[in-house]
C-alpha atoms as one frame of an Amber mdcrd trajectory, in Angstrom:
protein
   0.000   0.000   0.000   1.282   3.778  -0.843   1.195   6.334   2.054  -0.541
   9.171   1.095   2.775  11.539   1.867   4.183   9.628  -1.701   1.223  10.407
  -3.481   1.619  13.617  -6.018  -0.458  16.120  -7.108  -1.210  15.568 -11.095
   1.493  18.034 -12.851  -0.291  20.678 -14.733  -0.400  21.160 -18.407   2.508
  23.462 -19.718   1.219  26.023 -22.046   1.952  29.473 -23.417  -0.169  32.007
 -25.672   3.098  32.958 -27.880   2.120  31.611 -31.630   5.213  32.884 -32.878
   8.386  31.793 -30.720   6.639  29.488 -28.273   8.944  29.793 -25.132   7.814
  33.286 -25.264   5.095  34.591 -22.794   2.954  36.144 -25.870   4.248  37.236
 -29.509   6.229  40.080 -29.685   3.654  42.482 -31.208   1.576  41.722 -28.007
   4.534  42.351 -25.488   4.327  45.788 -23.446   8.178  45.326 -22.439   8.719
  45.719 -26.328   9.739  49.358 -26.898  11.060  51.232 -29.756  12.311  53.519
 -27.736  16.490  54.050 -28.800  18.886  53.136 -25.454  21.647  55.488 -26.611
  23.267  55.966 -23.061  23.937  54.182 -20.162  21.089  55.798 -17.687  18.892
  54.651 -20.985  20.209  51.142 -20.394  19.189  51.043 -16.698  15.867  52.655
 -16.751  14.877  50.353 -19.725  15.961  47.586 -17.863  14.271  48.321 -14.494
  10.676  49.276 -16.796  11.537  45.723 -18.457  11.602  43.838 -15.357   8.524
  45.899 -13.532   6.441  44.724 -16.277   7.676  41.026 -16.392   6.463  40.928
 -12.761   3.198  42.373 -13.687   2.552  39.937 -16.396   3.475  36.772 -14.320
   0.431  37.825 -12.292  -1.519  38.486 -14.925  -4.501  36.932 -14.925  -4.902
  34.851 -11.357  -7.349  35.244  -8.878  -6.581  35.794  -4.985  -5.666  32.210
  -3.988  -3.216  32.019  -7.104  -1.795  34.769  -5.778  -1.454  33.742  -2.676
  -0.031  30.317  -3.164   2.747  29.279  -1.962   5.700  27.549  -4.046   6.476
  24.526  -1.920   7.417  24.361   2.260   8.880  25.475   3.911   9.039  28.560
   1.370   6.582  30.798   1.846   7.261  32.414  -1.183   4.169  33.412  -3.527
   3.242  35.730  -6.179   1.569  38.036  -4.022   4.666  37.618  -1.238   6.747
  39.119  -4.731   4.578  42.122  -5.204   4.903  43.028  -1.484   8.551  42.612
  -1.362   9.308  44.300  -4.775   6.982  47.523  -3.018   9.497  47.060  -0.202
  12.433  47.190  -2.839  10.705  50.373  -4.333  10.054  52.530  -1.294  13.884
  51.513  -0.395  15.842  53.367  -3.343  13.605  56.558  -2.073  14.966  55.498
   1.133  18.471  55.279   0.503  18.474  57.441  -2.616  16.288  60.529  -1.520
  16.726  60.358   2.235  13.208  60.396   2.059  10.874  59.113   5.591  10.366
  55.686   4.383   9.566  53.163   6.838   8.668  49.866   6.144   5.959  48.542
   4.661   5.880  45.294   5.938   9.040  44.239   7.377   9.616  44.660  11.141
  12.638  43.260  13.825  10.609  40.620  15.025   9.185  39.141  11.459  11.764
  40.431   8.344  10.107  38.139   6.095   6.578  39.633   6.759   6.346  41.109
   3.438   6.205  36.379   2.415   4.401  35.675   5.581   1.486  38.262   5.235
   1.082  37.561   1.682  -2.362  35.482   2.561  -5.651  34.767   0.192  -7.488
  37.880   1.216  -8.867  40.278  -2.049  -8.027  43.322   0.268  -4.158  41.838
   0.998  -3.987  41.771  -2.811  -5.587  45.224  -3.566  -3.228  46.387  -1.132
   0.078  44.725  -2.625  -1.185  46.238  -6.048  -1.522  49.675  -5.025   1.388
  50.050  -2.674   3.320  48.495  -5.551   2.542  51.014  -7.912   2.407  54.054
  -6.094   6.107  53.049  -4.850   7.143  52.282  -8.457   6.014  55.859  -9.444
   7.711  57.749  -6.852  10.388  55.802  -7.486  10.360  57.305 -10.970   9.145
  60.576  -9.894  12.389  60.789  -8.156  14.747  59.825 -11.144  12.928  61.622
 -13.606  14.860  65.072 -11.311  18.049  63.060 -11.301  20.304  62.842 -14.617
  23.597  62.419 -13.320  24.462  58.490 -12.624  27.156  59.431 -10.035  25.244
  61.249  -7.568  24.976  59.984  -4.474  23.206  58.408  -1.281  21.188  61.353
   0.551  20.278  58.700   3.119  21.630  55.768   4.729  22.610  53.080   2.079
  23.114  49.624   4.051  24.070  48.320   0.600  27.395  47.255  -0.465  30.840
  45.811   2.112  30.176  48.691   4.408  26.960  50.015   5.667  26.694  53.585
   6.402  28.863  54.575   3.377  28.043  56.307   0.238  26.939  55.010  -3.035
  26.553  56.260  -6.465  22.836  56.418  -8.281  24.026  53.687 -11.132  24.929
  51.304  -8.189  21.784  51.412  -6.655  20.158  51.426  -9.916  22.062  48.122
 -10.813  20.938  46.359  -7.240  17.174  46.964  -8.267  17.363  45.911 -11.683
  19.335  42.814 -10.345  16.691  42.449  -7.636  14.362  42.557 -10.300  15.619
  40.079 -12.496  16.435  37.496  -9.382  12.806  37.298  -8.760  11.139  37.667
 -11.732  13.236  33.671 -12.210  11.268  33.440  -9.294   8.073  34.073 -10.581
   8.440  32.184 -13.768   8.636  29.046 -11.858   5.586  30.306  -9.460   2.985
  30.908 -12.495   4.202  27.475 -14.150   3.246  25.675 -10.838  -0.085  27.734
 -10.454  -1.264  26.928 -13.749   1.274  25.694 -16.645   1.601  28.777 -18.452
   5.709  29.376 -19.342   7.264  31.930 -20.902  10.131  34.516 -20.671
């Protein structure tokens, strides 16, 4: 006889709505992080990167209802979709942080529970509005912010506990380059989230 703790879950049907390259989320005409906009500098670069990656994170959720979301990868990760979107708002309001010197606090994060922006990430339509809208207004002060700020060497206004030495100063592309790598890291994480929801792949 099997135990039940050997018995899987039927794996779900991989699937994708690209027609044209079919490892592709959807065909290129039908890809927001498409632009035709010409990177001719190096801030170009980075700021088309970090829009690239925002909307890769937005499309991953695209679609799902609040216990999709919610769900969590596998124990004892409590890693979700919706835990992302919280994080990534985290992520956000911390360049203004570090960058601006603006009065920040955390979102969700406290001493006694740093992963709380994972752990409250729970199957409630209000936790999800929430995520959403902190998300986004983060992301646009966030770009408020760089859209005053053209040179790539200015620095920290407040305290940057990036980098070998907390406390110290850091340049604008640096902290630029952690977000967009930030980004990027869990974006990898979310492709592997939405296949396990529901199937659908894509990069």
């Amino acid at each position: 006889m099997v135990s039940d703790e050997h018995v899987s879950e039927p794996a779900v049907a991989r699937w994708t709505r690209a027609t044209v390259y079919p490892d592709m989320w959807v065909d290129p005409d039908d890809d927001p992080r498409e632009s035709e906009v010409e990177v001719v500098d190096e801030r170009g670069a980075l700021l088309e990167n970090l829009r690239h990656y925002r909307l890769t994170l937005e499309m991953k959720c695209a679609g799902l209802d609040t216990e999709q979301m919610a769900r969590r990868s596998a124990p004892p990760s409590t890693m979700s979709l919706l835990g992302l979107v919280r994080h990534l708002a985290e992520e956000e309001r911390h360049f203004r942080r570090v960058m601006a010197g603006e009065d920040a606090p955390k979102l969700y994060r406290t001493d006694e529970d740093r992963d709380g922006d994972f752990n409250g990430a729970v199957a409630d339509p209000a936790v999800v509005d929430e995520a959403w809208r902190r998300w986004r207004t983060e992301v646009e002060l966030t770009d408020r912010y760089l859209a005053g700020v053209t040179d790539l060497a200015t620095r920290n206004a407040g305290y940057s506990d990036l980098g070998p030495e907390p406390g110290g100063q850091v340049q604008l592309r640096d902290v630029l380059v952690a977000k967009i790598g930030e980004y990027a890291r869990h974006c990898g994480h979310a492709d592997l989230l939405r296949e396990l929801i529901d199937g659908r792949v894509g990069q």
